[in-house]
């Protein structure tokens, strides 16, 4: 092996880690549409937001102009416990595929939360602490975000109240126990601890809960308890800002070795990982300094980009949150059996929606069984058991590498490996047993939920 | 923060990774006692061993003189997928403890097997492949070793047959599914696939299995199938040799920053992690070049070093494996409820047993509840959910750091964090619910199983 060979893992030094988050919105000519107050149909003001969110986070949410936000020292210290994360050259996967393509992945799974969610969890918890709050509330479905938030809160000595969809609470006891080990209180939702929970339980005593209901409970607890605010792990502009640390590290690592990607691939649920990974690359593209093919990968069962409508919609199924302009399947759309819990969101980040609308990135959708085939091949060759969400990106990275095999092109492919699948083994078991099924919603199903989009002034 | 501050994580470059394993036995004046054939009472010959083990591994097992074994390129390439592993400065834990001690840990959990077991699994699988074998067989209890072996075999295209204790097979489906995802066949033991399994099932149709039975089945399949050999994840000299990569990397990383440990701490079940971590340090001690306090930590429920007898004994409860001279509680000793599955072995590596017998290292035992208290504190401050096994070392590291707080000494403490606890959440749940119990065997219980030690010529 030559001395100048690119290593298996490119690690930055701690001093090379980003000192500021990059706000992609500052470089966007067409800014993302503002959040609207669902009551008035008017853009949400900082004041309206500050009852629910921390003040500095509200400022980050609304700021489309400041290009860099300094990362506070305390957050950088926390980042150093699990960052910088490696950019890995997938030598073994390339060999197995027999492709001339060069494949790299940014691996965000080497922390106990098991995903990139920790990058924003510590930031949101930090600003809550700085504002003198007692604690934060949130909802969690599969549990990755709840785990990340409980870790951040444990570190800062902040109370953390997690409302976990009841069915997940019962079927995913391990995630629940990780959160409890980090000192979070985890309540199955709907619960008797809130008005909205009690009301739902009265009406549907046997319900197993929903993310929409859990959000409603978490928000109610935040606004009705002195010293609490609500936090959210995806979709929001502030979350994409924090997640830019993924892309900034990736770019620095690649630049160190003079590597220029041709294709950048990320899975997309609410968009937090994809938005973070592509941020500095999309910035170059927006400024006309470089060009990249950027591909968002979503599940065929929940295809917001590829089959949704670009319109204002509720972010939650409970219809209590602000309206966001995004590619959406309609907030009443219920994705059927799909194990990539993190990709089951009906909508998409407003930033990414605008970029997609402007033709600056592509999107594609893949079916579950083919995703797990890619996951298995990746696990066996690269030694990491990937999260089902991340495996959507693996699927497309492999497909692009196989195209290069046909054409002989030596393209450089970079994808985001957002997390590990250690808590997703029920899905792997279905796959191993040959019992996994695929589901693609019909046009009629999507049309039915899109027909229920809210009426917004000025929206046709 | 000063520019020269030691980073949170010391990563070696791939080129700085060890090119040879270090054989501690070469520096031992008193060599470990040889394995004996239980039938003849005579030292096991290479020929006798080679029906069960691969030839090169037999050579490594018997060689007490060669100081370094070159690590084959193919194994080094595999190591590069998950190594070098970091030496982490536990700044946050130090701060939480308010100790002047400097605490470092070598973290071996950042791979899908979740532990250091992969270091030897790839080596053993490699030599099997090199010998032209079709596959390997093994047993697994908690599943860490089986997972590591299935990963190594998937990488090399080798068949992997794992006999998993039936109760674990049923109660730990997630570990089982990871192995299956890596293409291993996982059979609950006892099974109908072997003579010994059928015999046991006939006699005890409702048995939930035992490690001893699983070993017997794995060995039977290895010796009765053309092209198969049996492999083992701990206790053996060859395993300690491969695991020396842990200690060698640790020493190189510490030397880079001029850090000299005062105390080195590791958990000890069969001894594979501890033997690997301490190897180069103990080598210096044996050669009179340096001195270190070295502490083995075992569970109070299975205290081989601290309450066992130094004598020849069977390595397995099924009494079919060779006899080893070691600190043992007797092969019929059944450790009661103890969640650190990897520390439930009744005996100990012959190398470590000899070193302990010669007064070159200390041993201590700790109770389970206090171990989980340490695990929780570590998780909340350092952000990693530790394996119960590793948490035994954390407990003692914290205790030593607290002693430094009392005396004001700035000791440097290094411990081995062998793995993560993502598959041990049933135990964490018991702890979180306040339902964890401790158990310490009585002197009578230990005496009863020690009384059943085998008769060996020349052993009083």
mmCIF file with all atom_site columns, N, CA and C in Angstrom, chain A residues 92-153:
data_model
loop_
_atom_site.group_PDB
_atom_site.id
_atom_site.type_symbol
_atom_site.label_atom_id
_atom_site.label_alt_id
_atom_site.label_comp_id
_atom_site.label_asym_id
_atom_site.label_entity_id
_atom_site.label_seq_id
_atom_site.pdbx_PDB_ins_code
_atom_site.Cartn_x
_atom_site.Cartn_y
_atom_site.Cartn_z
_atom_site.occupancy
_atom_site.B_iso_or_equiv
_atom_site.pdbx_formal_charge
_atom_site.auth_seq_id
_atom_site.auth_comp_id
_atom_site.auth_asym_id
_atom_site.auth_atom_id
_atom_site.pdbx_PDB_model_num
ATOM 1   N N  . UNK A 1 92  ? -13.782 -1.581 1.467  1.00 0.00 ? 92  UNK A N  1
ATOM 2   C CA . UNK A 1 92  ? -14.254 -2.970 1.403  1.00 0.00 ? 92  UNK A CA 1
ATOM 3   C C  . UNK A 1 92  ? -15.548 -3.068 0.596  1.00 0.00 ? 92  UNK A C  1
ATOM 4   N N  . UNK A 1 93  ? -16.404 -2.090 0.730  1.00 0.00 ? 93  UNK A N  1
ATOM 5   C CA . UNK A 1 93  ? -17.642 -2.080 -0.062 1.00 0.00 ? 93  UNK A CA 1
ATOM 6   C C  . UNK A 1 93  ? -17.309 -1.895 -1.543 1.00 0.00 ? 93  UNK A C  1
ATOM 7   N N  . UNK A 1 94  ? -16.394 -0.972 -1.847 1.00 0.00 ? 94  UNK A N  1
ATOM 8   C CA . UNK A 1 94  ? -15.983 -0.760 -3.248 1.00 0.00 ? 94  UNK A CA 1
ATOM 9   C C  . UNK A 1 94  ? -15.502 -2.072 -3.869 1.00 0.00 ? 94  UNK A C  1
ATOM 10  N N  . UNK A 1 95  ? -14.665 -2.790 -3.090 1.00 0.00 ? 95  UNK A N  1
ATOM 11  C CA . UNK A 1 95  ? -14.095 -4.046 -3.579 1.00 0.00 ? 95  UNK A CA 1
ATOM 12  C C  . UNK A 1 95  ? -15.208 -5.064 -3.827 1.00 0.00 ? 95  UNK A C  1
ATOM 13  N N  . UNK A 1 96  ? -16.144 -5.161 -2.889 1.00 0.00 ? 96  UNK A N  1
ATOM 14  C CA . UNK A 1 96  ? -17.239 -6.116 -3.032 1.00 0.00 ? 96  UNK A CA 1
ATOM 15  C C  . UNK A 1 96  ? -18.096 -5.781 -4.255 1.00 0.00 ? 96  UNK A C  1
ATOM 16  N N  . UNK A 1 97  ? -18.259 -4.488 -4.527 1.00 0.00 ? 97  UNK A N  1
ATOM 17  C CA . UNK A 1 97  ? -19.083 -4.079 -5.667 1.00 0.00 ? 97  UNK A CA 1
ATOM 18  C C  . UNK A 1 97  ? -18.306 -4.170 -6.979 1.00 0.00 ? 97  UNK A C  1
ATOM 19  N N  . UNK A 1 98  ? -16.980 -4.166 -6.879 1.00 0.00 ? 98  UNK A N  1
ATOM 20  C CA . UNK A 1 98  ? -16.156 -4.153 -8.095 1.00 0.00 ? 98  UNK A CA 1
ATOM 21  C C  . UNK A 1 98  ? -16.337 -2.881 -8.900 1.00 0.00 ? 98  UNK A C  1
ATOM 22  N N  . UNK A 1 99  ? -16.469 -1.771 -8.178 1.00 0.00 ? 99  UNK A N  1
ATOM 23  C CA . UNK A 1 99  ? -16.748 -0.497 -8.853 1.00 0.00 ? 99  UNK A CA 1
ATOM 24  C C  . UNK A 1 99  ? -15.499 0.383  -8.904 1.00 0.00 ? 99  UNK A C  1
ATOM 25  N N  . UNK A 1 100 ? -15.347 1.162  -9.967 1.00 0.00 ? 100 UNK A N  1
ATOM 26  C CA . UNK A 1 100 ? -14.258 2.140  -9.979 1.00 0.00 ? 100 UNK A CA 1
ATOM 27  C C  . UNK A 1 100 ? -14.595 3.392  -9.168 1.00 0.00 ? 100 UNK A C  1
ATOM 28  N N  . UNK A 1 101 ? -15.850 3.497  -8.715 1.00 0.00 ? 101 UNK A N  1
ATOM 29  C CA . UNK A 1 101 ? -16.252 4.662  -7.916 1.00 0.00 ? 101 UNK A CA 1
ATOM 30  C C  . UNK A 1 101 ? -15.517 4.651  -6.577 1.00 0.00 ? 101 UNK A C  1
ATOM 31  N N  . UNK A 1 102 ? -15.330 5.839  -6.048 1.00 0.00 ? 102 UNK A N  1
ATOM 32  C CA . UNK A 1 102 ? -14.745 5.984  -4.709 1.00 0.00 ? 102 UNK A CA 1
ATOM 33  C C  . UNK A 1 102 ? -15.869 6.395  -3.764 1.00 0.00 ? 102 UNK A C  1
ATOM 34  N N  . UNK A 1 103 ? -16.074 5.555  -2.755 1.00 0.00 ? 103 UNK A N  1
ATOM 35  C CA . UNK A 1 103 ? -17.217 5.792  -1.871 1.00 0.00 ? 103 UNK A CA 1
ATOM 36  C C  . UNK A 1 103 ? -16.730 6.221  -0.492 1.00 0.00 ? 103 UNK A C  1
ATOM 37  N N  . UNK A 1 104 ? -17.273 7.305  0.007  1.00 0.00 ? 104 UNK A N  1
ATOM 38  C CA . UNK A 1 104 ? -16.978 7.790  1.365  1.00 0.00 ? 104 UNK A CA 1
ATOM 39  C C  . UNK A 1 104 ? -18.277 7.926  2.141  1.00 0.00 ? 104 UNK A C  1
ATOM 40  N N  . UNK A 1 105 ? -18.192 7.709  3.452  1.00 0.00 ? 105 UNK A N  1
ATOM 41  C CA . UNK A 1 105 ? -19.375 8.037  4.253  1.00 0.00 ? 105 UNK A CA 1
ATOM 42  C C  . UNK A 1 105 ? -18.973 8.747  5.533  1.00 0.00 ? 105 UNK A C  1
ATOM 43  N N  . UNK A 1 106 ? -19.814 9.686  5.911  1.00 0.00 ? 106 UNK A N  1
ATOM 44  C CA . UNK A 1 106 ? -19.624 10.404 7.168  1.00 0.00 ? 106 UNK A CA 1
ATOM 45  C C  . UNK A 1 106 ? -20.423 9.661  8.215  1.00 0.00 ? 106 UNK A C  1
ATOM 46  N N  . UNK A 1 107 ? -19.727 9.091  9.214  1.00 0.00 ? 107 UNK A N  1
ATOM 47  C CA . UNK A 1 107 ? -20.381 8.206  10.169 1.00 0.00 ? 107 UNK A CA 1
ATOM 48  C C  . UNK A 1 107 ? -20.729 8.953  11.457 1.00 0.00 ? 107 UNK A C  1
ATOM 49  N N  . UNK A 1 108 ? -22.013 9.123  11.700 1.00 0.00 ? 108 UNK A N  1
ATOM 50  C CA . UNK A 1 108 ? -22.484 9.867  12.876 1.00 0.00 ? 108 UNK A CA 1
ATOM 51  C C  . UNK A 1 108 ? -23.013 8.958  13.993 1.00 0.00 ? 108 UNK A C  1
ATOM 52  N N  . UNK A 1 109 ? -22.779 7.640  13.868 1.00 0.00 ? 109 UNK A N  1
ATOM 53  C CA . UNK A 1 109 ? -23.404 6.718  14.815 1.00 0.00 ? 109 UNK A CA 1
ATOM 54  C C  . UNK A 1 109 ? -22.585 6.361  16.045 1.00 0.00 ? 109 UNK A C  1
ATOM 55  N N  . UNK A 1 110 ? -21.346 6.841  16.124 1.00 0.00 ? 110 UNK A N  1
ATOM 56  C CA . UNK A 1 110 ? -20.481 6.436  17.244 1.00 0.00 ? 110 UNK A CA 1
ATOM 57  C C  . UNK A 1 110 ? -20.715 7.225  18.520 1.00 0.00 ? 110 UNK A C  1
ATOM 58  N N  . UNK A 1 111 ? -21.948 7.258  18.937 1.00 0.00 ? 111 UNK A N  1
ATOM 59  C CA . UNK A 1 111 ? -22.248 7.826  20.259 1.00 0.00 ? 111 UNK A CA 1
ATOM 60  C C  . UNK A 1 111 ? -23.469 7.088  20.771 1.00 0.00 ? 111 UNK A C  1
ATOM 61  N N  . UNK A 1 112 ? -23.713 7.183  22.071 1.00 0.00 ? 112 UNK A N  1
ATOM 62  C CA . UNK A 1 112 ? -24.737 6.329  22.671 1.00 0.00 ? 112 UNK A CA 1
ATOM 63  C C  . UNK A 1 112 ? -26.139 6.639  22.146 1.00 0.00 ? 112 UNK A C  1
ATOM 64  N N  . UNK A 1 113 ? -26.402 7.858  21.678 1.00 0.00 ? 113 UNK A N  1
ATOM 65  C CA . UNK A 1 113 ? -27.723 8.115  21.094 1.00 0.00 ? 113 UNK A CA 1
ATOM 66  C C  . UNK A 1 113 ? -27.852 7.381  19.765 1.00 0.00 ? 113 UNK A C  1
ATOM 67  N N  . UNK A 1 114 ? -26.721 6.990  19.201 1.00 0.00 ? 114 UNK A N  1
ATOM 68  C CA . UNK A 1 114 ? -26.734 6.174  17.994 1.00 0.00 ? 114 UNK A CA 1
ATOM 69  C C  . UNK A 1 114 ? -26.989 6.931  16.705 1.00 0.00 ? 114 UNK A C  1
ATOM 70  N N  . UNK A 1 115 ? -27.013 8.263  16.771 1.00 0.00 ? 115 UNK A N  1
ATOM 71  C CA . UNK A 1 115 ? -27.282 9.034  15.554 1.00 0.00 ? 115 UNK A CA 1
ATOM 72  C C  . UNK A 1 115 ? -26.750 10.447 15.681 1.00 0.00 ? 115 UNK A C  1
ATOM 73  N N  . UNK A 1 116 ? -26.977 11.218 14.601 1.00 0.00 ? 116 UNK A N  1
ATOM 74  C CA . UNK A 1 116 ? -26.556 12.613 14.546 1.00 0.00 ? 116 UNK A CA 1
ATOM 75  C C  . UNK A 1 116 ? -27.403 13.530 15.422 1.00 0.00 ? 116 UNK A C  1
ATOM 76  N N  . UNK A 1 117 ? -28.505 13.017 15.972 1.00 0.00 ? 117 UNK A N  1
ATOM 77  C CA . UNK A 1 117 ? -29.446 13.871 16.708 1.00 0.00 ? 117 UNK A CA 1
ATOM 78  C C  . UNK A 1 117 ? -28.782 14.631 17.863 1.00 0.00 ? 117 UNK A C  1
ATOM 79  N N  . UNK A 1 118 ? -27.729 14.035 18.413 1.00 0.00 ? 118 UNK A N  1
ATOM 80  C CA . UNK A 1 118 ? -27.044 14.646 19.559 1.00 0.00 ? 118 UNK A CA 1
ATOM 81  C C  . UNK A 1 118 ? -26.488 16.033 19.224 1.00 0.00 ? 118 UNK A C  1
ATOM 82  N N  . UNK A 1 119 ? -26.134 16.256 17.947 1.00 0.00 ? 119 UNK A N  1
ATOM 83  C CA . UNK A 1 119 ? -25.552 17.543 17.548 1.00 0.00 ? 119 UNK A CA 1
ATOM 84  C C  . UNK A 1 119 ? -26.477 18.727 17.843 1.00 0.00 ? 119 UNK A C  1
ATOM 85  N N  . UNK A 1 120 ? -27.760 18.517 17.656 1.00 0.00 ? 120 UNK A N  1
ATOM 86  C CA . UNK A 1 120 ? -28.717 19.595 17.933 1.00 0.00 ? 120 UNK A CA 1
ATOM 87  C C  . UNK A 1 120 ? -29.256 19.512 19.355 1.00 0.00 ? 120 UNK A C  1
ATOM 88  N N  . UNK A 1 121 ? -29.338 18.297 19.899 1.00 0.00 ? 121 UNK A N  1
ATOM 89  C CA . UNK A 1 121 ? -29.852 18.138 21.266 1.00 0.00 ? 121 UNK A CA 1
ATOM 90  C C  . UNK A 1 121 ? -29.011 18.937 22.254 1.00 0.00 ? 121 UNK A C  1
ATOM 91  N N  . UNK A 1 122 ? -27.687 18.842 22.136 1.00 0.00 ? 122 UNK A N  1
ATOM 92  C CA . UNK A 1 122 ? -26.834 19.569 23.094 1.00 0.00 ? 122 UNK A CA 1
ATOM 93  C C  . UNK A 1 122 ? -26.970 21.068 22.887 1.00 0.00 ? 122 UNK A C  1
ATOM 94  N N  . UNK A 1 123 ? -27.142 21.502 21.648 1.00 0.00 ? 123 UNK A N  1
ATOM 95  C CA . UNK A 1 123 ? -27.284 22.942 21.396 1.00 0.00 ? 123 UNK A CA 1
ATOM 96  C C  . UNK A 1 123 ? -28.586 23.460 22.010 1.00 0.00 ? 123 UNK A C  1
ATOM 97  N N  . UNK A 1 124 ? -29.672 22.743 21.779 1.00 0.00 ? 124 UNK A N  1
ATOM 98  C CA . UNK A 1 124 ? -30.964 23.196 22.292 1.00 0.00 ? 124 UNK A CA 1
ATOM 99  C C  . UNK A 1 124 ? -30.994 23.156 23.824 1.00 0.00 ? 124 UNK A C  1
ATOM 100 N N  . UNK A 1 125 ? -30.403 22.110 24.398 1.00 0.00 ? 125 UNK A N  1
ATOM 101 C CA . UNK A 1 125 ? -30.357 22.023 25.864 1.00 0.00 ? 125 UNK A CA 1
ATOM 102 C C  . UNK A 1 125 ? -29.480 23.141 26.439 1.00 0.00 ? 125 UNK A C  1
ATOM 103 N N  . UNK A 1 126 ? -28.382 23.435 25.748 1.00 0.00 ? 126 UNK A N  1
ATOM 104 C CA . UNK A 1 126 ? -27.473 24.492 26.223 1.00 0.00 ? 126 UNK A CA 1
ATOM 105 C C  . UNK A 1 126 ? -28.184 25.837 26.312 1.00 0.00 ? 126 UNK A C  1
ATOM 106 N N  . UNK A 1 127 ? -28.926 26.205 25.252 1.00 0.00 ? 127 UNK A N  1
ATOM 107 C CA . UNK A 1 127 ? -29.593 27.506 25.272 1.00 0.00 ? 127 UNK A CA 1
ATOM 108 C C  . UNK A 1 127 ? -30.719 27.548 26.308 1.00 0.00 ? 127 UNK A C  1
ATOM 109 N N  . UNK A 1 128 ? -31.334 26.412 26.550 1.00 0.00 ? 128 UNK A N  1
ATOM 110 C CA . UNK A 1 128 ? -32.354 26.341 27.609 1.00 0.00 ? 128 UNK A CA 1
ATOM 111 C C  . UNK A 1 128 ? -31.711 26.584 28.972 1.00 0.00 ? 128 UNK A C  1
ATOM 112 N N  . UNK A 1 129 ? -30.577 25.959 29.185 1.00 0.00 ? 129 UNK A N  1
ATOM 113 C CA . UNK A 1 129 ? -29.840 26.124 30.445 1.00 0.00 ? 129 UNK A CA 1
ATOM 114 C C  . UNK A 1 129 ? -29.393 27.575 30.605 1.00 0.00 ? 129 UNK A C  1
ATOM 115 N N  . UNK A 1 130 ? -28.878 28.141 29.510 1.00 0.00 ? 130 UNK A N  1
ATOM 116 C CA . UNK A 1 130 ? -28.360 29.510 29.538 1.00 0.00 ? 130 UNK A CA 1
ATOM 117 C C  . UNK A 1 130 ? -29.466 30.511 29.867 1.00 0.00 ? 130 UNK A C  1
ATOM 118 N N  . UNK A 1 131 ? -30.689 30.194 29.430 1.00 0.00 ? 131 UNK A N  1
ATOM 119 C CA . UNK A 1 131 ? -31.834 31.071 29.697 1.00 0.00 ? 131 UNK A CA 1
ATOM 120 C C  . UNK A 1 131 ? -32.341 30.888 31.133 1.00 0.00 ? 131 UNK A C  1
ATOM 121 N N  . UNK A 1 132 ? -31.710 29.999 31.869 1.00 0.00 ? 132 UNK A N  1
ATOM 122 C CA . UNK A 1 132 ? -32.094 29.794 33.264 1.00 0.00 ? 132 UNK A CA 1
ATOM 123 C C  . UNK A 1 132 ? -33.296 28.895 33.436 1.00 0.00 ? 132 UNK A C  1
ATOM 124 N N  . UNK A 1 133 ? -33.626 28.129 32.408 1.00 0.00 ? 133 UNK A N  1
ATOM 125 C CA . UNK A 1 133 ? -34.786 27.246 32.502 1.00 0.00 ? 133 UNK A CA 1
ATOM 126 C C  . UNK A 1 133 ? -34.491 26.037 33.387 1.00 0.00 ? 133 UNK A C  1
ATOM 127 N N  . UNK A 1 134 ? -35.577 25.426 33.856 1.00 0.00 ? 134 UNK A N  1
ATOM 128 C CA . UNK A 1 134 ? -35.437 24.208 34.666 1.00 0.00 ? 134 UNK A CA 1
ATOM 129 C C  . UNK A 1 134 ? -35.306 22.974 33.784 1.00 0.00 ? 134 UNK A C  1
ATOM 130 N N  . UNK A 1 135 ? -36.047 23.000 32.662 1.00 0.00 ? 135 UNK A N  1
ATOM 131 C CA . UNK A 1 135 ? -36.020 21.793 31.853 1.00 0.00 ? 135 UNK A CA 1
ATOM 132 C C  . UNK A 1 135 ? -36.663 21.982 30.499 1.00 0.00 ? 135 UNK A C  1
ATOM 133 N N  . UNK A 1 136 ? -36.688 20.908 29.756 1.00 0.00 ? 136 UNK A N  1
ATOM 134 C CA . UNK A 1 136 ? -37.299 20.920 28.430 1.00 0.00 ? 136 UNK A CA 1
ATOM 135 C C  . UNK A 1 136 ? -38.219 19.713 28.279 1.00 0.00 ? 136 UNK A C  1
ATOM 136 N N  . UNK A 1 137 ? -39.154 19.842 27.341 1.00 0.00 ? 137 UNK A N  1
ATOM 137 C CA . UNK A 1 137 ? -40.057 18.725 27.042 1.00 0.00 ? 137 UNK A CA 1
ATOM 138 C C  . UNK A 1 137 ? -39.928 18.396 25.557 1.00 0.00 ? 137 UNK A C  1
ATOM 139 N N  . UNK A 1 138 ? -40.196 17.161 25.247 1.00 0.00 ? 138 UNK A N  1
ATOM 140 C CA . UNK A 1 138 ? -40.205 16.784 23.836 1.00 0.00 ? 138 UNK A CA 1
ATOM 141 C C  . UNK A 1 138 ? -41.014 15.509 23.669 1.00 0.00 ? 138 UNK A C  1
ATOM 142 N N  . UNK A 1 139 ? -41.239 15.157 22.393 1.00 0.00 ? 139 UNK A N  1
ATOM 143 C CA . UNK A 1 139 ? -41.873 13.868 22.098 1.00 0.00 ? 139 UNK A CA 1
ATOM 144 C C  . UNK A 1 139 ? -40.834 13.000 21.419 1.00 0.00 ? 139 UNK A C  1
ATOM 145 N N  . UNK A 1 140 ? -41.052 11.695 21.456 1.00 0.00 ? 140 UNK A N  1
ATOM 146 C CA . UNK A 1 140 ? -40.185 10.819 20.682 1.00 0.00 ? 140 UNK A CA 1
ATOM 147 C C  . UNK A 1 140 ? -40.993 9.632  20.199 1.00 0.00 ? 140 UNK A C  1
ATOM 148 N N  . UNK A 1 141 ? -40.656 9.177  18.988 1.00 0.00 ? 141 UNK A N  1
ATOM 149 C CA . UNK A 1 141 ? -41.331 8.001  18.451 1.00 0.00 ? 141 UNK A CA 1
ATOM 150 C C  . UNK A 1 141 ? -40.422 6.808  18.644 1.00 0.00 ? 141 UNK A C  1
ATOM 151 N N  . UNK A 1 142 ? -39.533 6.598  17.684 1.00 0.00 ? 142 UNK A N  1
ATOM 152 C CA . UNK A 1 142 ? -38.594 5.486  17.762 1.00 0.00 ? 142 UNK A CA 1
ATOM 153 C C  . UNK A 1 142 ? -37.629 5.649  18.926 1.00 0.00 ? 142 UNK A C  1
ATOM 154 N N  . UNK A 1 143 ? -37.340 6.884  19.318 1.00 0.00 ? 143 UNK A N  1
ATOM 155 C CA . UNK A 1 143 ? -36.551 7.104  20.516 1.00 0.00 ? 143 UNK A CA 1
ATOM 156 C C  . UNK A 1 143 ? -35.170 7.704  20.314 1.00 0.00 ? 143 UNK A C  1
ATOM 157 N N  . UNK A 1 144 ? -34.723 7.864  19.070 1.00 0.00 ? 144 UNK A N  1
ATOM 158 C CA . UNK A 1 144 ? -33.372 8.408  18.868 1.00 0.00 ? 144 UNK A CA 1
ATOM 159 C C  . UNK A 1 144 ? -33.249 9.838  19.381 1.00 0.00 ? 144 UNK A C  1
ATOM 160 N N  . UNK A 1 145 ? -34.232 10.653 19.054 1.00 0.00 ? 145 UNK A N  1
ATOM 161 C CA . UNK A 1 145 ? -34.191 12.045 19.488 1.00 0.00 ? 145 UNK A CA 1
ATOM 162 C C  . UNK A 1 145 ? -34.332 12.146 21.005 1.00 0.00 ? 145 UNK A C  1
ATOM 163 N N  . UNK A 1 146 ? -35.243 11.377 21.579 1.00 0.00 ? 146 UNK A N  1
ATOM 164 C CA . UNK A 1 146 ? -35.412 11.393 23.036 1.00 0.00 ? 146 UNK A CA 1
ATOM 165 C C  . UNK A 1 146 ? -34.140 10.972 23.746 1.00 0.00 ? 146 UNK A C  1
ATOM 166 N N  . UNK A 1 147 ? -33.445 9.982  23.196 1.00 0.00 ? 147 UNK A N  1
ATOM 167 C CA . UNK A 1 147 ? -32.193 9.533  23.795 1.00 0.00 ? 147 UNK A CA 1
ATOM 168 C C  . UNK A 1 147 ? -31.146 10.634 23.732 1.00 0.00 ? 147 UNK A C  1
ATOM 169 N N  . UNK A 1 148 ? -31.031 11.248 22.573 1.00 0.00 ? 148 UNK A N  1
ATOM 170 C CA . UNK A 1 148 ? -30.039 12.318 22.410 1.00 0.00 ? 148 UNK A CA 1
ATOM 171 C C  . UNK A 1 148 ? -30.324 13.452 23.389 1.00 0.00 ? 148 UNK A C  1
ATOM 172 N N  . UNK A 1 149 ? -31.594 13.840 23.492 1.00 0.00 ? 149 UNK A N  1
ATOM 173 C CA . UNK A 1 149 ? -31.938 14.957 24.376 1.00 0.00 ? 149 UNK A CA 1
ATOM 174 C C  . UNK A 1 149 ? -31.680 14.596 25.840 1.00 0.00 ? 149 UNK A C  1
ATOM 175 N N  . UNK A 1 150 ? -31.983 13.349 26.215 1.00 0.00 ? 150 UNK A N  1
ATOM 176 C CA . UNK A 1 150 ? -31.757 12.977 27.621 1.00 0.00 ? 150 UNK A CA 1
ATOM 177 C C  . UNK A 1 150 ? -30.265 12.977 27.946 1.00 0.00 ? 150 UNK A C  1
ATOM 178 N N  . UNK A 1 151 ? -29.421 12.599 26.986 1.00 0.00 ? 151 UNK A N  1
ATOM 179 C CA . UNK A 1 151 ? -27.975 12.653 27.209 1.00 0.00 ? 151 UNK A CA 1
ATOM 180 C C  . UNK A 1 151 ? -27.501 14.090 27.413 1.00 0.00 ? 151 UNK A C  1
ATOM 181 N N  . UNK A 1 152 ? -28.006 14.979 26.566 1.00 0.00 ? 152 UNK A N  1
ATOM 182 C CA . UNK A 1 152 ? -27.601 16.390 26.658 1.00 0.00 ? 152 UNK A CA 1
ATOM 183 C C  . UNK A 1 152 ? -28.055 16.993 27.987 1.00 0.00 ? 152 UNK A C  1
ATOM 184 N N  . UNK A 1 153 ? -29.286 16.669 28.385 1.00 0.00 ? 153 UNK A N  1
ATOM 185 C CA . UNK A 1 153 ? -29.818 17.223 29.631 1.00 0.00 ? 153 UNK A CA 1
ATOM 186 C C  . UNK A 1 153 ? -29.086 16.670 30.849 1.00 0.00 ? 153 UNK A C  1
#
